[in-house]
Coordinates of C-alpha atoms and ligand atoms in Angstrom, one line a residue:
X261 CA -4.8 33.5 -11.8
X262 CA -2.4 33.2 -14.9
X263 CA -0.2 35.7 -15.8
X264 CA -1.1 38.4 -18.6
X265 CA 1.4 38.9 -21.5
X266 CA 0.7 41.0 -24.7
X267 CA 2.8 41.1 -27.7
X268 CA 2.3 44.0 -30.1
X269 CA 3.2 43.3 -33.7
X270 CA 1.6 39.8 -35.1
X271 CA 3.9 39.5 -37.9
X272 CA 6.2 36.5 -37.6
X273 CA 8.6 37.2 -34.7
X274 CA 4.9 38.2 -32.6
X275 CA 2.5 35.3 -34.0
X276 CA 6.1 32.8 -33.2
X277 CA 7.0 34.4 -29.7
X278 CA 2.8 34.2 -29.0
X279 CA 2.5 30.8 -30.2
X280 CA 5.2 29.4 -27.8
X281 CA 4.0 31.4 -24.7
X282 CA 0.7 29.9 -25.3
X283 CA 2.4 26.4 -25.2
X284 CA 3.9 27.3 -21.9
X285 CA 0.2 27.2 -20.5
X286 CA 0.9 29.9 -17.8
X287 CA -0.1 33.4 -18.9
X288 CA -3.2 34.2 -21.3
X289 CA -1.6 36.3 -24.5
X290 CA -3.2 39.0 -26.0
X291 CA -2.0 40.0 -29.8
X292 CA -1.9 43.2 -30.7
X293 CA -1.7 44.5 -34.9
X294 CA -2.5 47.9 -36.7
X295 CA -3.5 45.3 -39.6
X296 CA -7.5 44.5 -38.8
X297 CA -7.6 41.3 -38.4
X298 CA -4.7 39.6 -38.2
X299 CA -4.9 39.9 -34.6
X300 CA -7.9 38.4 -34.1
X301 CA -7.5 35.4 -36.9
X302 CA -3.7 34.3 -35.7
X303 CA -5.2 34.5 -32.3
X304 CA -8.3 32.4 -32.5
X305 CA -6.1 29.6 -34.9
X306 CA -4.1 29.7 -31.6
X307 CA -6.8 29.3 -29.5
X308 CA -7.9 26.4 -31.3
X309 CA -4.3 24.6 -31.4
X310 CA -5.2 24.7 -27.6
X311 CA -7.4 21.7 -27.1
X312 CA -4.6 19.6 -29.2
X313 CA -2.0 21.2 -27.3
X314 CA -3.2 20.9 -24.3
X315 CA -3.4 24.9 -22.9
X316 CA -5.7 26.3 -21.5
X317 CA -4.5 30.1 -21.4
X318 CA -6.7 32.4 -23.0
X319 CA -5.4 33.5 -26.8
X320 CA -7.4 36.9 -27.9
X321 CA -6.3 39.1 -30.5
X322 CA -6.9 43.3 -31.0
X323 CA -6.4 46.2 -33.1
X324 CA -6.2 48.5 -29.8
X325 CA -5.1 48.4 -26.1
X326 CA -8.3 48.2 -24.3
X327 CA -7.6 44.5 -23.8
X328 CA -4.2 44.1 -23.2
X329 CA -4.8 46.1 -19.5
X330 CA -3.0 45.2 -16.7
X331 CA -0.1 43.1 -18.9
X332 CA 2.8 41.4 -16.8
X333 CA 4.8 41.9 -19.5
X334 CA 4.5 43.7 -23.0
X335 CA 6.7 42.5 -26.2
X336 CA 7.0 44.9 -28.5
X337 CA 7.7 43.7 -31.9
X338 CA 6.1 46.2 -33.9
X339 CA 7.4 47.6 -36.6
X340 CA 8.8 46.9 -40.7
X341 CA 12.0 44.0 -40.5
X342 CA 14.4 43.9 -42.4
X343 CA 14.8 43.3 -46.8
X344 CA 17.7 42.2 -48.3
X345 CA 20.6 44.6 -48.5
X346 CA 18.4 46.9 -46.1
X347 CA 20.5 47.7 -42.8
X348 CA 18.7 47.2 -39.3
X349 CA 19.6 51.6 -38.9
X350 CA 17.4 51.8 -42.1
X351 CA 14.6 51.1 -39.7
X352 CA 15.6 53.4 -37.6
X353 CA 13.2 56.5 -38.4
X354 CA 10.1 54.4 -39.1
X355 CA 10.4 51.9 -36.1
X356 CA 10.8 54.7 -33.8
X357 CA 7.9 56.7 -34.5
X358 CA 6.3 53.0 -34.3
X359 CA 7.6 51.9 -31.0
X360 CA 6.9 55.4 -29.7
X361 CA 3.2 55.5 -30.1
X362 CA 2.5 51.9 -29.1
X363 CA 4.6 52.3 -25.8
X364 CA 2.2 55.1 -24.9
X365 CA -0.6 53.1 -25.7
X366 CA 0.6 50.2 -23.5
X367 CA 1.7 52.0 -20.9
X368 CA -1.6 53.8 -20.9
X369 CA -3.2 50.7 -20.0
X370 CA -0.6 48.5 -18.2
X371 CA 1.7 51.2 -16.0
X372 CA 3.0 47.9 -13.9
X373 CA 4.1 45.9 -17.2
X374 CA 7.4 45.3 -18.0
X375 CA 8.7 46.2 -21.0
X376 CA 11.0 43.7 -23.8
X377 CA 11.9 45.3 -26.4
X378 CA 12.2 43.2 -30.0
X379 CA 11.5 45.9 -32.6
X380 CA 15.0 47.0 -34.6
X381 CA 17.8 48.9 -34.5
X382 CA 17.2 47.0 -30.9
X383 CA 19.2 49.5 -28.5
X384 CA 17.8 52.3 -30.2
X385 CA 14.2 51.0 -29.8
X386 CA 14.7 50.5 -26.1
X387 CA 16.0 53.5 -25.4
X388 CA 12.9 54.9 -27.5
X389 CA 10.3 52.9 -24.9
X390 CA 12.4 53.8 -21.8
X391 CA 11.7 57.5 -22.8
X392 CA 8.3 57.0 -23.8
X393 CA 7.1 55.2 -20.9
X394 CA 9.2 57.1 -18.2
X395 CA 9.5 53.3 -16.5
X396 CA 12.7 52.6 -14.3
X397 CA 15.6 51.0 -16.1
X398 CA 14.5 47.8 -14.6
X399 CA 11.4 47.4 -16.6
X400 CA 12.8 48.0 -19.6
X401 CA 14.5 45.3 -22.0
X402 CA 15.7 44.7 -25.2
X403 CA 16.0 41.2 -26.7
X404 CA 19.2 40.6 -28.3
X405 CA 22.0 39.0 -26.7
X406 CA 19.9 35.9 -25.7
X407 CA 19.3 35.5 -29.8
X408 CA 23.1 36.4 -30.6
X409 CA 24.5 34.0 -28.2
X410 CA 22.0 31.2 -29.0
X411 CA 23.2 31.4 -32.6
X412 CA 27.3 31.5 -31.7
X413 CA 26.2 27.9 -29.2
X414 CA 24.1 26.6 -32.4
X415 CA 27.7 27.4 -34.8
X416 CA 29.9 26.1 -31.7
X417 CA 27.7 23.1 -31.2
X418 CA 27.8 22.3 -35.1
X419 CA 31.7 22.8 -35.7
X420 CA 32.7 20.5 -32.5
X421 CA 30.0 17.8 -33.2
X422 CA 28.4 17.9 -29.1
X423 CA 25.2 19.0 -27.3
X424 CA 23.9 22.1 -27.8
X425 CA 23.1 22.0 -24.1
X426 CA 26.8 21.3 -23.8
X427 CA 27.5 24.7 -25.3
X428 CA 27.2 28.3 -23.3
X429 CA 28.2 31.5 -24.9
X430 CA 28.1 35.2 -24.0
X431 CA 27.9 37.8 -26.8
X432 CA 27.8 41.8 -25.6
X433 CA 27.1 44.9 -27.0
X434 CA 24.4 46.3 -28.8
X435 CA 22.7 44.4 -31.7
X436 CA 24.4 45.0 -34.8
X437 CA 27.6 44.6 -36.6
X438 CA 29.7 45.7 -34.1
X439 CA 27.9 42.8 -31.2
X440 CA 31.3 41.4 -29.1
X441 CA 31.1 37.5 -29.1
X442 CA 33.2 36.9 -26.4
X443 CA 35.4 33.6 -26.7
X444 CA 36.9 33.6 -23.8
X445 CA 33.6 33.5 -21.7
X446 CA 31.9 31.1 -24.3
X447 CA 32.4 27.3 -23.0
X448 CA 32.0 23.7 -24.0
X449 CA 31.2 21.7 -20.8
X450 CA 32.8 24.2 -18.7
X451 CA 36.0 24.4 -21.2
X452 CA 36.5 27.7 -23.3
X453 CA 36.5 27.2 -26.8
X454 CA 39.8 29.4 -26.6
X455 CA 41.4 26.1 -25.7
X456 CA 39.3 23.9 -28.2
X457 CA 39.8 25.4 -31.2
X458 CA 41.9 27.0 -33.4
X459 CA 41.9 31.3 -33.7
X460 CA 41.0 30.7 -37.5
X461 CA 37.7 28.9 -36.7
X462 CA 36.9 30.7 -33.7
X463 CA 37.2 34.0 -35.9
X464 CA 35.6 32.2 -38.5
X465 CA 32.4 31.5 -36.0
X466 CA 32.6 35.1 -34.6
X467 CA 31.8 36.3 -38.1
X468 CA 29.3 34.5 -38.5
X469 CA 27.5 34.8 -35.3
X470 CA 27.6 38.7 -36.0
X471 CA 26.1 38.0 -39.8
X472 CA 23.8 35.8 -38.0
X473 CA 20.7 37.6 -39.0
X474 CA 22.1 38.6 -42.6
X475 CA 22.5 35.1 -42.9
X476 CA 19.0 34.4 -42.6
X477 CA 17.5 37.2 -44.3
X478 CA 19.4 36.5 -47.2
X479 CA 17.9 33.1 -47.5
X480 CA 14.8 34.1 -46.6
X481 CA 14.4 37.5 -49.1
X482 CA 10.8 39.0 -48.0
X483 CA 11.5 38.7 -44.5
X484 CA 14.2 38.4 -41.2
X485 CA 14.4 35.6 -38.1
X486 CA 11.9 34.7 -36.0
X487 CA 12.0 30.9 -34.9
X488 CA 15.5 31.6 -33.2
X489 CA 14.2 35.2 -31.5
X490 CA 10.7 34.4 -30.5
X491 CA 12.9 31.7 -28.7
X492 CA 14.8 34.2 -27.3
X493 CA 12.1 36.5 -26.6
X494 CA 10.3 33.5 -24.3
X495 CA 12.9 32.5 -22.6
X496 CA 13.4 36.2 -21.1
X497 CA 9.9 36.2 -20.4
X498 CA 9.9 33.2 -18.6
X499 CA 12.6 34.3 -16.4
X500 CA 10.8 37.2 -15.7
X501 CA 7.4 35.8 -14.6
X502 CA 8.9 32.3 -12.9
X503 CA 11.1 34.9 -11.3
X504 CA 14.0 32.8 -12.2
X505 CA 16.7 35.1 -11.4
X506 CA 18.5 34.0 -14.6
X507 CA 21.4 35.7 -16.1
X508 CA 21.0 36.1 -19.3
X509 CA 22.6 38.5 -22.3
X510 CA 20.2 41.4 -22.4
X511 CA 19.9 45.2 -23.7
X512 CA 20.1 47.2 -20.5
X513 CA 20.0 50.6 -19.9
X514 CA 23.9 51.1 -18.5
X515 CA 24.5 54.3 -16.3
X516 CA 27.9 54.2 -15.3
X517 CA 28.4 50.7 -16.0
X518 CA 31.4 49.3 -18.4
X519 CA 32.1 52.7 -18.6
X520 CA 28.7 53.6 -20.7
X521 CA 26.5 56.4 -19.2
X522 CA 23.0 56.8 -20.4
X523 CA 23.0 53.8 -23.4
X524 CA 21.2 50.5 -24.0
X525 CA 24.0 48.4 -24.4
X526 CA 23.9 44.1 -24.4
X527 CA 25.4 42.7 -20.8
X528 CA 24.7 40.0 -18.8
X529 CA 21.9 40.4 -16.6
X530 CA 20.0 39.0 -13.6
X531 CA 16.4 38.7 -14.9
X532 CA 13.8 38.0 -12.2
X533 CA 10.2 39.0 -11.6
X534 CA 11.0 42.7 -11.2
X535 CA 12.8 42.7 -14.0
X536 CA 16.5 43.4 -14.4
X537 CA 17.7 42.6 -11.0
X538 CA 21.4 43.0 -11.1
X539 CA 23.5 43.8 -14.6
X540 CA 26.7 41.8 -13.9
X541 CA 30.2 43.6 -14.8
X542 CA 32.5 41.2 -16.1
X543 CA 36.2 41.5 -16.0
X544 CA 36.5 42.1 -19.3
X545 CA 40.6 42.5 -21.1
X546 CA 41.3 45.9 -22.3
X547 CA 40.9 44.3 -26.3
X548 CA 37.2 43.2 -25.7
X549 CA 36.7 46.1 -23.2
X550 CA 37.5 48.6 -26.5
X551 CA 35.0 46.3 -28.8
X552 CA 32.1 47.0 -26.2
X553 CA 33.3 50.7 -26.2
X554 CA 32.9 50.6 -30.3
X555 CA 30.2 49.3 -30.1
X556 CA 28.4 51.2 -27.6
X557 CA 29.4 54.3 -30.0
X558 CA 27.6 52.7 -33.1
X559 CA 24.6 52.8 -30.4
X560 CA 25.5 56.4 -29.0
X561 CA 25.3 57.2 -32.9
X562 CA 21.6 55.8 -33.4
X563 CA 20.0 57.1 -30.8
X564 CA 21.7 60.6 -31.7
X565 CA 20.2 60.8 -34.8
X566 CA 17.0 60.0 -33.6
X567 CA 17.1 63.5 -31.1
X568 CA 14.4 61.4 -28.6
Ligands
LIG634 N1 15.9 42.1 -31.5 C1 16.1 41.1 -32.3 O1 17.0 40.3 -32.1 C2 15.2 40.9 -33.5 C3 15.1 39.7 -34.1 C4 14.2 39.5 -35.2 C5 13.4 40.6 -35.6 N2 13.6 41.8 -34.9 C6 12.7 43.0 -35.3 O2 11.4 42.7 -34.8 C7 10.5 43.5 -35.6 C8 9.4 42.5 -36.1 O3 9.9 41.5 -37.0 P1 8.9 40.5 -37.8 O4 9.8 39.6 -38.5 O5 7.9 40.0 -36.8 O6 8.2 41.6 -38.8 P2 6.8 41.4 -39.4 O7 6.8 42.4 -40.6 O8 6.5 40.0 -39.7 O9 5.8 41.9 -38.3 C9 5.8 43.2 -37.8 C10 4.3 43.5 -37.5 O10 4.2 44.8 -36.8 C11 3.0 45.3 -37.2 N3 3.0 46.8 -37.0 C12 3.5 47.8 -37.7 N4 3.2 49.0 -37.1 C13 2.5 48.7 -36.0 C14 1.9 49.5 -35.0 N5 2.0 50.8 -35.0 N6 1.2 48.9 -34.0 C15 1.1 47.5 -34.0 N7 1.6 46.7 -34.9 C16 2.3 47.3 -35.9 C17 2.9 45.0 -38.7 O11 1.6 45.1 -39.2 C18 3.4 43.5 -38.7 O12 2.3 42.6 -38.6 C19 11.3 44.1 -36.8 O13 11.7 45.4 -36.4 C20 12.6 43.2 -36.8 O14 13.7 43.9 -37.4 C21 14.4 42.0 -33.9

Protein backbone atom coordinates (compact mmCIF):
# COMPACT_ATOMS: atom_id res chain seq x y z
CA UNK A 1 0.00 0.00 0.00
CA UNK A 2 1.53 3.57 -0.66
CA UNK A 3 0.99 6.27 1.51
CA UNK A 4 -1.88 8.95 0.93
CA UNK A 5 -0.92 12.66 0.86
CA UNK A 6 -3.20 15.63 -0.20
CA UNK A 7 -2.21 19.06 -0.78
CA UNK A 8 -4.90 21.66 -0.78
CA UNK A 9 -4.12 24.82 -2.77
CA UNK A 10 -2.70 23.91 -6.57
CA UNK A 11 -1.20 27.27 -7.09
CA UNK A 12 2.59 27.11 -7.32
CA UNK A 13 3.85 26.25 -3.81
CA UNK A 14 0.92 23.06 -4.15
CA UNK A 15 1.35 22.00 -7.94
CA UNK A 16 5.67 22.31 -6.90
CA UNK A 17 5.38 20.51 -3.39
CA UNK A 18 2.86 17.75 -5.46
CA UNK A 19 5.15 17.46 -8.27
CA UNK A 20 8.13 16.40 -6.11
CA UNK A 21 6.16 13.98 -3.80
CA UNK A 22 5.05 12.32 -6.91
CA UNK A 23 8.81 11.91 -7.91
CA UNK A 24 9.37 10.36 -4.61
CA UNK A 25 7.21 7.38 -5.90
CA UNK A 26 5.90 6.38 -2.39
CA UNK A 27 2.54 7.98 -1.56
CA UNK A 28 -0.39 8.68 -4.31
CA UNK A 29 -1.15 12.66 -4.08
CA UNK A 30 -4.43 14.04 -4.34
CA UNK A 31 -4.68 17.98 -5.36
CA UNK A 32 -7.14 19.80 -4.04
CA UNK A 33 -8.36 23.73 -5.67
CA UNK A 34 -11.57 25.91 -5.17
CA UNK A 35 -10.55 26.87 -9.00
CA UNK A 36 -12.50 23.99 -11.25
CA UNK A 37 -10.18 22.47 -12.90
CA UNK A 38 -7.01 23.25 -12.10
CA UNK A 39 -7.01 20.35 -9.89
CA UNK A 40 -7.77 17.93 -12.13
CA UNK A 41 -5.54 19.43 -15.27
CA UNK A 42 -2.10 19.89 -13.07
CA UNK A 43 -2.94 16.56 -11.75
CA UNK A 44 -3.43 14.43 -14.88
CA UNK A 45 -0.09 16.51 -16.62
CA UNK A 46 1.49 14.95 -13.51
CA UNK A 47 0.22 11.81 -14.04
CA UNK A 48 1.46 11.69 -17.30
CA UNK A 49 5.21 12.95 -16.40
CA UNK A 50 4.84 9.48 -14.55
CA UNK A 51 5.74 7.00 -17.26
CA UNK A 52 8.97 9.39 -18.12
CA UNK A 53 9.63 9.71 -14.60
CA UNK A 54 9.30 6.55 -13.64
CA UNK A 55 6.29 6.70 -10.68
CA UNK A 56 3.92 4.88 -10.34
CA UNK A 57 1.90 6.73 -7.49
CA UNK A 58 -1.48 7.69 -8.31
CA UNK A 59 -1.77 11.75 -9.21
CA UNK A 60 -5.72 12.72 -9.05
CA UNK A 61 -6.92 16.13 -8.70
CA UNK A 62 -10.49 17.63 -6.98
CA UNK A 63 -12.55 20.50 -6.29
CA UNK A 64 -13.83 18.71 -2.93
CA UNK A 65 -12.69 16.33 -0.07
CA UNK A 66 -14.45 13.22 -1.00
CA UNK A 67 -11.25 11.92 -2.41
CA UNK A 68 -8.62 12.96 -0.29
CA UNK A 69 -10.11 10.44 2.62
CA UNK A 70 -8.01 8.79 4.82
CA UNK A 71 -4.78 11.20 3.95
CA UNK A 72 -1.43 10.48 5.87
CA UNK A 73 -0.75 13.77 5.70
CA UNK A 74 -2.59 16.99 4.46
CA UNK A 75 -0.50 20.26 3.13
CA UNK A 76 -2.31 23.04 3.33
CA UNK A 77 -1.28 25.72 1.00
CA UNK A 78 -4.44 27.39 0.36
CA UNK A 79 -4.89 30.69 0.29
CA UNK A 80 -3.80 34.39 -1.75
CA UNK A 81 0.52 34.87 -1.45
CA UNK A 82 1.95 37.57 -1.25
CA UNK A 83 2.20 41.06 -4.01
CA UNK A 84 4.81 43.31 -3.88
CA UNK A 85 4.92 45.66 -0.98
CA UNK A 86 1.99 43.45 0.56
CA UNK A 87 3.05 42.15 4.19
CA UNK A 88 2.60 38.30 4.85
CA UNK A 89 -0.07 39.86 8.19
CA UNK A 90 -1.98 41.39 5.09
CA UNK A 91 -3.07 37.89 4.49
CA UNK A 92 -3.98 37.45 7.68
CA UNK A 93 -7.87 37.99 7.63
CA UNK A 94 -8.40 36.30 4.24
CA UNK A 95 -6.08 33.20 4.82
CA UNK A 96 -7.67 32.48 7.96
CA UNK A 97 -11.12 32.29 6.99
CA UNK A 98 -9.43 30.13 4.15
CA UNK A 99 -7.48 27.71 6.16
CA UNK A 100 -10.43 27.47 8.59
CA UNK A 101 -12.98 26.02 6.28
CA UNK A 102 -10.61 23.72 4.45
CA UNK A 103 -9.24 22.17 7.77
CA UNK A 104 -12.81 21.25 8.53
CA UNK A 105 -13.25 19.78 5.38
CA UNK A 106 -10.01 17.64 5.68
CA UNK A 107 -10.41 16.79 8.88
CA UNK A 108 -13.94 15.68 7.98
CA UNK A 109 -12.60 13.12 5.95
CA UNK A 110 -9.08 12.21 7.20
CA UNK A 111 -9.36 12.58 11.32
CA UNK A 112 -5.88 10.45 11.45
CA UNK A 113 -3.96 12.87 8.97
CA UNK A 114 -1.42 14.99 9.99
CA UNK A 115 -1.54 18.34 9.51
CA UNK A 116 1.63 20.87 7.67
CA UNK A 117 0.74 23.98 7.55
CA UNK A 118 2.21 26.31 4.40
CA UNK A 119 -0.46 28.90 4.04
CA UNK A 120 0.74 32.62 5.49
CA UNK A 121 1.19 34.54 8.16
CA UNK A 122 2.52 30.71 8.91
CA UNK A 123 2.20 30.65 12.91
CA UNK A 124 -0.94 32.32 12.69
CA UNK A 125 -2.35 29.70 10.17
CA UNK A 126 -1.29 26.83 12.31
CA UNK A 127 -2.59 27.97 15.19
CA UNK A 128 -5.87 28.52 12.97
CA UNK A 129 -5.87 24.50 11.95
CA UNK A 130 -4.79 23.37 15.46
CA UNK A 131 -8.13 25.06 16.60
CA UNK A 132 -10.10 23.97 13.80
CA UNK A 133 -9.28 20.48 13.78
CA UNK A 134 -9.06 19.98 17.68
CA UNK A 135 -5.86 17.50 16.63
CA UNK A 136 -3.05 17.07 19.35
CA UNK A 137 -0.10 19.43 19.02
CA UNK A 138 1.73 16.63 17.52
CA UNK A 139 -0.18 16.57 14.30
CA UNK A 140 -0.03 19.82 13.68
CA UNK A 141 2.86 21.71 11.61
CA UNK A 142 3.83 24.69 10.10
CA UNK A 143 6.55 24.83 7.40
CA UNK A 144 8.90 27.57 7.90
CA UNK A 145 12.11 27.12 9.57
CA UNK A 146 13.15 24.17 7.16
CA UNK A 147 12.64 27.10 4.16
CA UNK A 148 14.35 29.92 6.35
CA UNK A 149 17.36 27.87 7.19
CA UNK A 150 17.65 26.32 3.70
CA UNK A 151 18.00 29.89 2.45
CA UNK A 152 20.68 31.24 5.31
CA UNK A 153 22.93 27.52 4.11
CA UNK A 154 22.17 28.53 0.32
CA UNK A 155 23.69 32.50 1.35
CA UNK A 156 26.46 30.68 3.71
CA UNK A 157 27.28 28.18 1.06
CA UNK A 158 27.57 31.09 -1.71
CA UNK A 159 29.68 33.72 0.46
CA UNK A 160 32.42 30.85 1.59
CA UNK A 161 32.56 29.16 -1.85
CA UNK A 162 31.86 25.15 -0.25
CA UNK A 163 29.09 22.45 -0.44
CA UNK A 164 25.83 23.27 0.28
CA UNK A 165 25.79 19.81 1.97
CA UNK A 166 28.74 21.29 3.91
CA UNK A 167 26.49 23.87 5.33
CA UNK A 168 23.79 23.37 8.44
CA UNK A 169 21.96 26.22 9.83
CA UNK A 170 19.20 26.72 12.39
CA UNK A 171 16.79 29.71 12.14
CA UNK A 172 13.88 30.03 15.11
CA UNK A 173 10.97 31.86 15.69
CA UNK A 174 7.95 32.40 13.88
CA UNK A 175 8.05 33.29 10.06
CA UNK A 176 8.40 36.79 9.47
CA UNK A 177 10.64 39.67 10.11
CA UNK A 178 11.43 39.15 13.36
CA UNK A 179 12.65 34.90 12.36
CA UNK A 180 16.10 34.46 14.76
CA UNK A 181 18.95 33.01 12.46
CA UNK A 182 21.02 31.70 14.88
CA UNK A 183 24.86 31.98 14.03
CA UNK A 184 26.15 30.38 16.58
CA UNK A 185 24.26 27.04 15.90
CA UNK A 186 24.70 27.44 12.12
CA UNK A 187 27.97 25.44 10.95
CA UNK A 188 30.37 24.80 8.03
CA UNK A 189 31.62 21.21 8.40
CA UNK A 190 30.99 21.16 11.95
CA UNK A 191 32.72 24.74 12.41
CA UNK A 192 30.33 27.85 13.33
CA UNK A 193 30.41 30.45 10.94
CA UNK A 194 30.96 32.61 14.19
CA UNK A 195 34.59 31.62 13.81
CA UNK A 196 34.60 31.80 9.83
CA UNK A 197 33.51 34.99 9.26
CA UNK A 198 33.43 38.34 10.01
CA UNK A 199 30.29 39.98 12.32
CA UNK A 200 29.73 42.41 9.19
CA UNK A 201 29.02 39.54 6.73
CA UNK A 202 27.44 37.33 9.10
CA UNK A 203 24.98 40.38 9.87
CA UNK A 204 24.96 41.04 6.39
CA UNK A 205 23.62 37.17 5.65
CA UNK A 206 21.22 37.35 8.61
CA UNK A 207 19.46 40.22 6.87
CA UNK A 208 19.15 38.69 4.10
CA UNK A 209 17.96 35.33 5.15
CA UNK A 210 15.11 37.22 7.00
CA UNK A 211 14.28 39.29 3.59
CA UNK A 212 14.56 35.97 2.02
CA UNK A 213 11.16 35.86 0.69
CA UNK A 214 10.94 39.75 -0.11
CA UNK A 215 13.75 38.98 -1.97
CA UNK A 216 12.08 36.79 -4.27
CA UNK A 217 8.86 38.35 -4.43
CA UNK A 218 10.35 41.40 -5.49
CA UNK A 219 11.84 39.70 -8.45
CA UNK A 220 9.20 37.84 -9.13
CA UNK A 221 6.08 40.73 -8.89
CA UNK A 222 2.73 38.62 -9.43
CA UNK A 223 3.75 36.01 -7.13
CA UNK A 224 6.06 34.62 -3.76
CA UNK A 225 8.60 31.28 -3.49
CA UNK A 226 7.78 28.02 -4.17
CA UNK A 227 10.83 26.00 -5.58
CA UNK A 228 12.75 26.58 -2.21
CA UNK A 229 9.33 25.79 0.08
CA UNK A 230 7.76 22.99 -1.77
CA UNK A 231 11.37 21.74 -0.97
CA UNK A 232 10.95 22.38 2.38
CA UNK A 233 7.46 21.26 2.61
CA UNK A 234 8.78 17.55 1.19
CA UNK A 235 11.39 17.10 3.14
CA UNK A 236 9.07 17.40 6.31
CA UNK A 237 6.79 15.15 4.80
CA UNK A 238 9.27 12.63 4.13
CA UNK A 239 10.36 12.58 7.65
CA UNK A 240 7.05 12.09 8.70
CA UNK A 241 6.02 9.06 6.59
CA UNK A 242 9.83 7.27 6.47
CA UNK A 243 9.45 7.91 10.10
CA UNK A 244 12.81 9.42 10.01
CA UNK A 245 12.96 10.94 13.36
CA UNK A 246 14.71 13.98 11.87
CA UNK A 247 15.14 17.16 13.57
CA UNK A 248 14.29 19.72 11.74
CA UNK A 249 13.27 23.71 12.14
CA UNK A 250 9.51 23.55 12.42
CA UNK A 251 6.29 25.76 13.66
CA UNK A 252 5.26 23.95 16.86
CA UNK A 253 2.68 24.56 19.08
CA UNK A 254 4.98 25.56 22.37
CA UNK A 255 3.25 25.15 25.85
CA UNK A 256 5.62 26.03 28.28
CA UNK A 257 8.53 25.63 26.19
CA UNK A 258 11.25 28.56 25.70
CA UNK A 259 9.21 30.25 27.96
CA UNK A 260 6.07 30.58 25.24
CA UNK A 261 2.73 29.23 26.47
CA UNK A 262 -0.01 28.45 23.99
CA UNK A 263 1.91 29.91 20.54
CA UNK A 264 3.19 28.38 17.31
CA UNK A 265 6.57 29.43 17.39
CA UNK A 266 9.71 27.93 14.86
CA UNK A 267 12.09 25.27 17.06
CA UNK A 268 13.85 22.40 16.32
CA UNK A 269 11.94 19.43 16.30
CA UNK A 270 12.01 15.61 16.17
CA UNK A 271 9.74 14.80 13.21
CA UNK A 272 8.82 11.04 12.91
CA UNK A 273 5.78 9.14 11.78
CA UNK A 274 3.55 10.49 14.59
CA UNK A 275 4.45 13.56 13.95
CA UNK A 276 6.33 15.98 16.23
CA UNK A 277 8.06 13.63 18.44
CA UNK A 278 10.09 15.68 20.73
CA UNK A 279 10.60 19.81 20.32
CA UNK A 280 14.24 20.15 21.35
CA UNK A 281 15.11 23.16 23.86
CA UNK A 282 18.28 24.55 23.09
CA UNK A 283 20.53 26.46 25.36
CA UNK A 284 19.96 29.48 23.96
CA UNK A 285 22.16 33.03 25.46
CA UNK A 286 19.98 35.47 27.04
CA UNK A 287 20.50 37.98 23.55
CA UNK A 288 19.03 35.22 21.17
CA UNK A 289 16.66 34.01 24.00
CA UNK A 290 15.08 37.85 23.92
CA UNK A 291 14.90 37.67 19.88
CA UNK A 292 12.78 34.45 20.15
CA UNK A 293 10.73 36.23 22.96
CA UNK A 294 10.22 39.31 20.23
CA UNK A 295 9.41 37.37 18.03
CA UNK A 296 7.04 35.09 19.57
CA UNK A 297 5.16 38.48 20.52
CA UNK A 298 4.91 39.62 16.71
CA UNK A 299 3.11 35.94 16.71
CA UNK A 300 1.14 36.52 20.16
CA UNK A 301 0.01 39.84 18.13
CA UNK A 302 -1.42 37.94 14.95
CA UNK A 303 -3.22 35.47 16.32
CA UNK A 304 -4.77 38.25 18.75
CA UNK A 305 -6.17 39.96 16.19
CA UNK A 306 -7.57 37.14 14.62
CA UNK A 307 -9.92 36.41 18.18
CA UNK A 308 -9.84 32.37 16.88
N1 LIG B 1 5.32 28.98 5.04
C1 LIG B 1 6.13 29.36 4.09
O1 LIG B 1 7.33 29.38 4.25
C2 LIG B 1 5.56 29.78 2.76
C3 LIG B 1 6.36 29.84 1.61
C4 LIG B 1 5.76 30.19 0.40
C5 LIG B 1 4.40 30.47 0.33
N2 LIG B 1 3.65 30.45 1.47
C6 LIG B 1 2.22 30.72 1.45
O2 LIG B 1 1.57 29.61 0.86
C7 LIG B 1 0.36 30.04 0.26
C8 LIG B 1 0.30 29.57 -1.18
O3 LIG B 1 1.30 30.18 -1.96
P1 LIG B 1 1.33 29.98 -3.56
O4 LIG B 1 2.52 30.68 -4.07
O5 LIG B 1 1.13 28.54 -3.88
O6 LIG B 1 0.01 30.78 -3.96
P2 LIG B 1 -0.90 30.55 -5.25
O7 LIG B 1 -1.76 31.75 -5.37
O8 LIG B 1 -0.06 30.15 -6.41
O9 LIG B 1 -1.80 29.29 -4.84
C9 LIG B 1 -2.78 29.33 -3.85
C10 LIG B 1 -3.90 28.44 -4.32
O10 LIG B 1 -4.86 28.33 -3.25
C11 LIG B 1 -6.13 28.21 -3.87
N3 LIG B 1 -7.20 28.46 -2.91
C12 LIG B 1 -7.68 29.65 -2.44
N4 LIG B 1 -8.70 29.43 -1.60
C13 LIG B 1 -8.87 28.10 -1.52
C14 LIG B 1 -9.78 27.28 -0.80
N5 LIG B 1 -10.69 27.79 0.00
N6 LIG B 1 -9.68 25.94 -0.99
C15 LIG B 1 -8.75 25.41 -1.80
N7 LIG B 1 -7.86 26.14 -2.49
C16 LIG B 1 -7.93 27.46 -2.35
C17 LIG B 1 -6.07 29.22 -5.01
O11 LIG B 1 -7.08 28.97 -5.97
C18 LIG B 1 -4.66 28.98 -5.54
O12 LIG B 1 -4.63 28.02 -6.58
C19 LIG B 1 0.33 31.57 0.44
O13 LIG B 1 -0.41 31.91 1.58
C20 LIG B 1 1.80 31.90 0.63
O14 LIG B 1 1.96 33.13 1.30
C21 LIG B 1 4.20 30.10 2.65
Amino acid sequence: MRFKVTVVGSGNVGATAAQRLAEKGYADVVLVDIVEGVPQGKALDLAEAGPIEGYDGRVTGSNGYEQTAGSDIVVITAGLARKPGMSRDDLLMKNCEIVKGVTEQVVRHSPQCILVIVSNPLDAMAQVALRTSRFPRERVIGMAGVLDSARFRAFVAMELKVSVENVQALVMGGHGDTMVPLPRFTVVAGVPITELMSPETIERLVKRTREGGAEIVSYLKTGSAYYAPSSAVVEMVDAILMDRHKILPCAAYLQGEYGIKDLFVGVPVKLGGRGIEQILELNLTPDERAMLRKSADAVAELVGVMKI
